[in-house]
Short mmCIF file of C-alpha atoms and ligand atoms in Angstrom, two decimals:
data_model
loop_
_atom_site.label_atom_id
_atom_site.label_comp_id
_atom_site.label_asym_id
_atom_site.label_seq_id
_atom_site.Cartn_x
_atom_site.Cartn_y
_atom_site.Cartn_z
CA MET B 1 134.02 183.72 50.19
CA SER B 2 137.75 183.52 50.79
CA LYS B 3 138.94 184.15 54.33
CA VAL B 4 141.62 186.82 54.69
CA LEU B 5 144.46 185.69 56.96
CA ASP B 6 145.27 188.84 58.92
CA GLY B 7 149.05 188.86 59.34
CA THR B 8 149.00 192.14 61.23
CA ALA B 9 146.75 190.67 63.94
CA ILE B 10 148.76 187.43 64.15
CA ALA B 11 152.02 189.38 64.39
CA ALA B 12 150.51 191.53 67.17
CA ALA B 13 149.62 188.39 69.15
CA ILE B 14 153.17 187.02 68.75
CA LYS B 15 154.71 190.35 69.75
CA GLN B 16 152.55 190.40 72.87
CA GLU B 17 153.81 186.92 73.77
CA VAL B 18 157.40 188.02 73.15
CA ALA B 19 156.91 191.11 75.35
CA GLU B 20 155.66 188.83 78.14
CA GLU B 21 158.76 186.65 77.83
CA VAL B 22 160.97 189.75 77.87
CA ARG B 23 159.34 190.77 81.16
CA THR B 24 159.96 187.30 82.63
CA LEU B 25 163.63 187.50 81.57
CA ALA B 26 163.94 191.04 82.98
CA ALA B 27 162.99 189.63 86.39
CA LYS B 28 166.09 187.42 86.06
CA GLY B 29 168.26 190.37 85.04
CA ILE B 30 168.36 189.41 81.36
CA ARG B 31 167.60 191.83 78.54
CA PRO B 32 167.73 190.27 75.05
CA GLY B 33 169.65 192.48 72.63
CA LEU B 34 169.66 192.82 68.85
CA ALA B 35 172.38 194.39 66.70
CA ALA B 36 170.84 195.68 63.47
CA VAL B 37 173.52 196.43 60.89
CA LEU B 38 172.45 198.74 58.08
CA VAL B 39 175.12 199.37 55.45
CA GLY B 40 174.90 202.52 53.31
CA SER B 41 171.58 204.01 52.27
CA VAL B 42 169.13 201.63 50.62
CA PRO B 43 165.72 203.25 51.22
CA ALA B 44 163.82 199.95 51.67
CA SER B 45 166.50 198.63 54.06
CA GLU B 46 166.37 201.86 56.06
CA ILE B 47 162.62 201.43 56.51
CA TYR B 48 162.97 197.76 57.53
CA VAL B 49 165.75 198.44 60.03
CA ARG B 50 163.91 201.40 61.54
CA SER B 51 160.90 199.16 62.03
CA LYS B 52 163.02 196.37 63.58
CA VAL B 53 164.69 198.78 66.03
CA GLN B 54 161.34 200.38 66.91
CA THR B 55 159.78 196.95 67.56
CA CYS B 56 162.68 196.08 69.89
CA ALA B 57 161.89 199.23 71.87
CA ASP B 58 158.15 198.46 71.90
CA LEU B 59 158.72 194.96 73.28
CA GLY B 60 161.48 195.85 75.78
CA LEU B 61 164.47 194.41 73.91
CA PHE B 62 167.78 196.25 73.73
CA SER B 63 168.89 197.18 70.24
CA ASP B 64 171.98 198.70 68.70
CA ARG B 65 171.67 200.14 65.20
CA ILE B 66 175.05 200.12 63.48
CA THR B 67 175.47 201.96 60.20
CA PRO B 68 178.72 201.38 58.30
CA PRO B 69 179.16 203.52 55.15
CA ASP B 70 178.44 201.99 51.73
CA THR B 71 182.20 202.03 51.04
CA VAL B 72 182.81 199.49 53.84
CA THR B 73 185.04 196.52 52.97
CA THR B 74 184.46 192.83 53.69
CA GLU B 75 187.40 192.93 56.14
CA GLU B 76 185.91 195.86 58.06
CA MET B 77 182.57 194.07 58.19
CA LEU B 78 184.28 190.90 59.43
CA ASP B 79 185.85 192.93 62.25
CA LEU B 80 182.43 194.31 63.13
CA VAL B 81 180.86 190.83 63.16
CA ALA B 82 183.70 189.52 65.37
CA ALA B 83 183.08 192.38 67.82
CA LEU B 84 179.33 191.67 67.87
CA ASN B 85 179.94 187.93 68.34
CA ALA B 86 181.99 188.82 71.44
CA ARG B 87 179.54 191.32 72.96
CA ASP B 88 177.59 189.96 75.90
CA ASP B 89 174.75 192.49 75.50
CA ILE B 90 174.05 191.25 71.96
CA ASP B 91 172.04 188.04 71.49
CA GLY B 92 171.06 188.50 67.86
CA ILE B 93 172.97 189.87 64.88
CA LEU B 94 171.04 191.02 61.86
CA ILE B 95 172.87 192.26 58.77
CA GLN B 96 170.24 193.83 56.55
CA LEU B 97 170.48 192.63 52.96
CA PRO B 98 171.25 193.53 50.21
CA LEU B 99 174.87 194.58 50.81
CA PRO B 100 177.04 196.70 48.50
CA LYS B 101 178.75 194.75 45.69
CA GLN B 102 182.26 194.90 47.19
CA VAL B 103 181.11 193.12 50.37
CA ASP B 104 181.14 189.33 50.23
CA ALA B 105 177.78 188.60 51.85
CA LYS B 106 178.36 184.84 52.10
CA VAL B 107 181.69 185.19 53.91
CA LEU B 108 180.06 187.66 56.27
CA LEU B 109 176.96 185.61 57.08
CA ASP B 110 179.18 182.58 57.68
CA ALA B 111 181.18 184.61 60.22
CA ILE B 112 178.15 185.30 62.44
CA ASP B 113 178.10 183.10 65.55
CA PRO B 114 175.31 180.57 64.73
CA ALA B 115 173.98 181.10 68.29
CA LYS B 116 173.38 184.78 67.40
CA ASP B 117 172.15 184.18 63.84
CA VAL B 118 168.59 185.42 64.35
CA ASP B 119 168.02 185.54 60.57
CA GLY B 120 168.71 181.79 60.42
CA PHE B 121 170.93 182.28 57.34
CA HIS B 122 174.07 180.54 58.68
CA PRO B 123 174.76 177.10 57.10
CA VAL B 124 174.90 175.59 60.61
CA ASN B 125 171.33 176.73 61.25
CA ALA B 126 170.21 175.66 57.77
CA GLY B 127 171.73 172.24 58.51
CA ARG B 128 170.11 172.02 61.93
CA LEU B 129 166.76 172.94 60.41
CA GLN B 130 167.13 170.22 57.77
CA ALA B 131 168.19 167.71 60.43
CA GLY B 132 165.14 168.52 62.55
CA ARG B 133 167.23 169.86 65.47
CA PRO B 134 166.32 173.00 67.41
CA ALA B 135 167.48 175.90 65.25
CA LEU B 136 167.03 179.58 64.65
CA ALA B 137 164.80 179.33 61.56
CA PRO B 138 164.60 182.11 58.97
CA CYS B 139 161.95 184.61 60.06
CA THR B 140 159.70 184.79 57.01
CA PRO B 141 159.23 181.00 56.61
CA ALA B 142 158.76 180.66 60.38
CA GLY B 143 156.06 183.32 60.05
CA VAL B 144 154.33 181.34 57.31
CA ILE B 145 154.01 178.37 59.70
CA GLU B 146 152.69 180.63 62.47
CA ILE B 147 150.00 182.01 60.17
CA LEU B 148 148.86 178.52 59.18
CA LYS B 149 148.87 177.15 62.74
CA ARG B 150 147.22 180.14 64.37
CA SER B 151 144.54 180.13 61.64
CA GLN B 152 143.84 176.41 62.30
CA ILE B 153 144.73 175.43 58.75
CA PRO B 154 145.70 171.75 58.81
CA ILE B 155 149.26 171.18 57.60
CA SER B 156 149.69 167.50 58.43
CA GLY B 157 148.90 165.40 55.37
CA ALA B 158 148.25 168.44 53.18
CA HIS B 159 150.01 168.83 49.85
CA ALA B 160 152.07 172.00 50.21
CA VAL B 161 153.51 173.40 46.99
CA VAL B 162 156.24 175.99 47.43
CA VAL B 163 156.98 178.06 44.35
CA GLY B 164 160.49 179.47 44.71
CA ARG B 165 163.66 177.86 46.04
CA SER B 166 165.60 180.69 47.64
CA ASP B 167 167.81 179.96 50.65
CA ILE B 168 165.96 182.63 52.61
CA VAL B 169 162.34 181.66 51.94
CA GLY B 170 161.55 178.77 49.59
CA LYS B 171 163.94 176.10 50.89
CA PRO B 172 163.43 176.73 54.62
CA ALA B 173 159.64 177.09 54.14
CA ALA B 174 159.61 173.66 52.46
CA MET B 175 161.63 172.16 55.32
CA LEU B 176 159.39 173.65 58.02
CA LEU B 177 156.26 172.40 56.20
CA LEU B 178 157.83 168.96 55.93
CA HIS B 179 158.49 168.94 59.70
CA GLU B 180 154.77 169.69 60.14
CA ASN B 181 154.06 166.53 58.09
CA ALA B 182 152.95 168.19 54.87
CA THR B 183 153.70 166.46 51.59
CA VAL B 184 155.95 169.07 50.03
CA THR B 185 156.72 169.91 46.42
CA ILE B 186 159.24 172.64 45.61
CA CYS B 187 158.82 174.29 42.21
CA HIS B 188 161.05 176.84 40.51
CA SER B 189 161.77 178.60 37.25
CA LYS B 190 162.77 175.37 35.46
CA THR B 191 159.75 173.35 36.62
CA ARG B 192 157.85 171.84 33.69
CA ASP B 193 154.09 172.44 33.50
CA LEU B 194 154.02 174.43 36.72
CA PRO B 195 150.19 174.92 36.72
CA SER B 196 149.61 171.15 36.79
CA ILE B 197 151.60 171.03 40.05
CA THR B 198 150.33 174.19 41.72
CA ARG B 199 146.77 173.00 41.02
CA GLN B 200 147.45 170.06 43.34
CA ALA B 201 148.28 172.33 46.24
CA ASP B 202 146.15 172.37 49.37
CA ILE B 203 148.61 174.99 50.63
CA LEU B 204 150.26 177.11 47.94
CA VAL B 205 153.25 179.20 49.03
CA ALA B 206 154.28 181.80 46.45
CA ALA B 207 157.84 183.06 46.93
CA ILE B 208 159.16 183.76 43.45
CA GLY B 209 159.54 187.51 43.54
CA ARG B 210 157.49 188.12 40.37
CA PRO B 211 154.41 190.36 40.52
CA GLY B 212 151.12 188.48 40.16
CA PHE B 213 152.87 185.35 38.85
CA ILE B 214 150.30 182.92 40.28
CA THR B 215 147.17 183.25 38.13
CA PRO B 216 143.69 181.75 38.74
CA GLU B 217 144.34 178.77 36.41
CA MET B 218 147.17 177.72 38.74
CA VAL B 219 145.00 177.42 41.85
CA LYS B 220 142.82 174.55 43.08
CA PRO B 221 139.51 175.97 44.33
CA GLY B 222 139.50 175.90 48.13
CA ALA B 223 143.29 176.01 48.50
CA THR B 224 145.03 178.13 51.12
CA ILE B 225 147.33 180.66 49.45
CA ILE B 226 150.30 182.16 51.26
CA ASP B 227 151.73 185.06 49.28
CA VAL B 228 155.29 185.92 50.35
CA GLY B 229 155.90 188.35 47.47
CA ILE B 230 156.37 192.09 47.89
CA ASN B 231 156.64 193.76 44.48
CA ARG B 232 156.32 197.48 43.87
CA ILE B 233 154.47 198.39 40.69
CA THR B 234 154.81 201.81 39.19
CA THR B 235 153.30 201.71 35.70
CA ARG B 236 149.66 202.20 34.73
CA GLU B 237 149.83 199.09 32.55
CA GLU B 238 150.88 196.91 35.49
CA PHE B 239 148.37 198.59 37.75
CA ASP B 240 145.52 197.81 35.36
CA ARG B 241 146.67 194.20 35.00
CA PHE B 242 146.20 193.63 38.74
CA PHE B 243 143.90 196.26 40.16
CA ALA B 244 141.63 197.60 37.37
CA GLY B 245 138.43 198.85 39.02
CA ASN B 246 139.84 198.65 42.60
CA GLU B 247 139.08 202.09 44.02
CA LYS B 248 141.12 201.76 47.19
CA ARG B 249 144.23 200.76 45.24
CA GLU B 250 143.52 203.48 42.72
CA ALA B 251 143.67 206.04 45.54
CA THR B 252 147.01 204.67 46.81
CA PHE B 253 148.45 204.61 43.30
CA ALA B 254 147.30 208.18 42.60
CA LYS B 255 148.79 209.41 45.88
CA ARG B 256 152.13 207.58 45.83
CA GLY B 257 152.67 206.75 42.16
CA SER B 258 153.10 203.11 43.13
CA THR B 259 151.46 200.25 44.97
CA ILE B 260 152.46 196.81 46.20
CA VAL B 261 151.39 193.50 44.67
CA GLY B 262 152.41 190.05 45.82
CA ASP B 263 153.47 187.04 43.75
CA VAL B 264 149.80 186.09 43.42
CA HIS B 265 147.39 187.77 41.03
CA PRO B 266 144.52 189.24 43.09
CA LYS B 267 142.01 187.30 40.94
CA ALA B 268 143.61 184.03 42.09
CA PHE B 269 142.79 184.82 45.73
CA GLU B 270 139.08 184.63 44.86
CA LEU B 271 139.40 180.85 44.40
CA ALA B 272 141.11 180.30 47.75
CA SER B 273 139.39 179.23 50.95
CA ALA B 274 141.91 181.44 52.77
CA TYR B 275 144.79 183.69 51.74
CA THR B 276 147.32 186.17 53.03
CA PRO B 277 146.85 189.65 51.50
CA VAL B 278 149.70 191.87 50.35
CA PRO B 279 150.34 194.07 52.21
CA GLY B 280 149.22 192.87 55.66
CA GLY B 281 149.81 189.13 55.29
CA VAL B 282 153.21 187.49 55.68
CA GLY B 283 155.13 190.80 55.87
CA PRO B 284 154.27 191.72 59.48
CA LEU B 285 155.29 188.23 60.65
CA THR B 286 158.92 188.70 59.60
CA ILE B 287 159.64 191.28 62.29
CA ALA B 288 157.56 189.44 64.92
CA MET B 289 159.58 186.26 64.28
CA LEU B 290 162.84 188.22 64.42
CA MET B 291 161.87 189.37 67.91
CA ALA B 292 160.91 185.81 68.87
CA ASN B 293 164.24 184.51 67.52
CA THR B 294 166.20 187.15 69.46
CA VAL B 295 164.52 186.16 72.72
CA ARG B 296 165.07 182.49 71.87
CA ALA B 297 168.76 183.15 71.16
CA ALA B 298 169.08 185.02 74.48
CA LYS B 299 167.62 182.05 76.34
CA MET B 300 169.60 179.39 74.44
CA ARG B 301 172.87 181.25 74.99
CA ARG B 302 172.23 181.14 78.75
CA GLY B 303 171.13 177.51 78.72
CA LEU B 304 167.52 178.40 79.61
N1 GUN R 401 166.44 191.89 53.39
C1 GUN R 401 165.18 191.54 53.01
N2 GUN R 401 164.66 190.64 53.87
C2 GUN R 401 165.60 190.41 54.80
C3 GUN R 401 165.65 189.58 55.97
O1 GUN R 401 164.72 188.85 56.31
N3 GUN R 401 166.80 189.64 56.69
C4 GUN R 401 167.85 190.42 56.33
N4 GUN R 401 168.93 190.40 57.09
N5 GUN R 401 167.84 191.20 55.26
C5 GUN R 401 166.71 191.19 54.51
#
């Protein structure tokens, strides 16, 4: 039997620890604050930001939700970032992605004070992470490490194969695994004979953004699978490819007209010794780690 790694429970434990730290800081007159910038109206982004702001409230952090219109210019956004960099009540700045086409996301992310870059997207933080210096690490990859550690899955000496090389997940996940002494292989869309490499993985991290991409033939029996993917499927054909005969999913699909599948085919999980489900695996960790990063930024900025 494969063990299900319960991301919701792990995230709850982390959030409880963060809330405790917030109480300790409150006794010193410090209240960590997060600015959550939501541009325009992207439904998924609205849901994420609402959840981030709500979690701040739950844990005792201050938050400021800022909502520029989708016609905002790069210059206007740069002014906003400069103002947030200067605000003493703001320790973390989160600009929810994606941004409208006319906004230069790179210029903007580079303008965030690295000390307030709780997403860990700034090149200074990417460089610090690579150099093994204390850094604000991107939340989702940091969450992957927390899941492994808190589930007592040995990382040191393990062969970790990361499929996907994005700046937000794949690359930083590989770096964090390397710092935990894994032997790390990064694969991507141009990798030759991908299954021969993924089959070597003791820890397989799927972060490609393609529904059910990792199939059973690509998995070594007994591996730990971490599925970072969140893909919405809406057609009956796709549904049947992943969830034929799954009554619970059938009910969700009938009710909502869609369901979520990760980057791993559900059949591939059956070979794993442990795996993160989708939903309820890596997803909940992203917000928990954002809260942890905001508290960390608040402390670092005050030299604590
Ligand atoms: N959009 C999707 N995931 C993320 C994330 O982790 N951070 C930000 N800022 N935007 C996102």
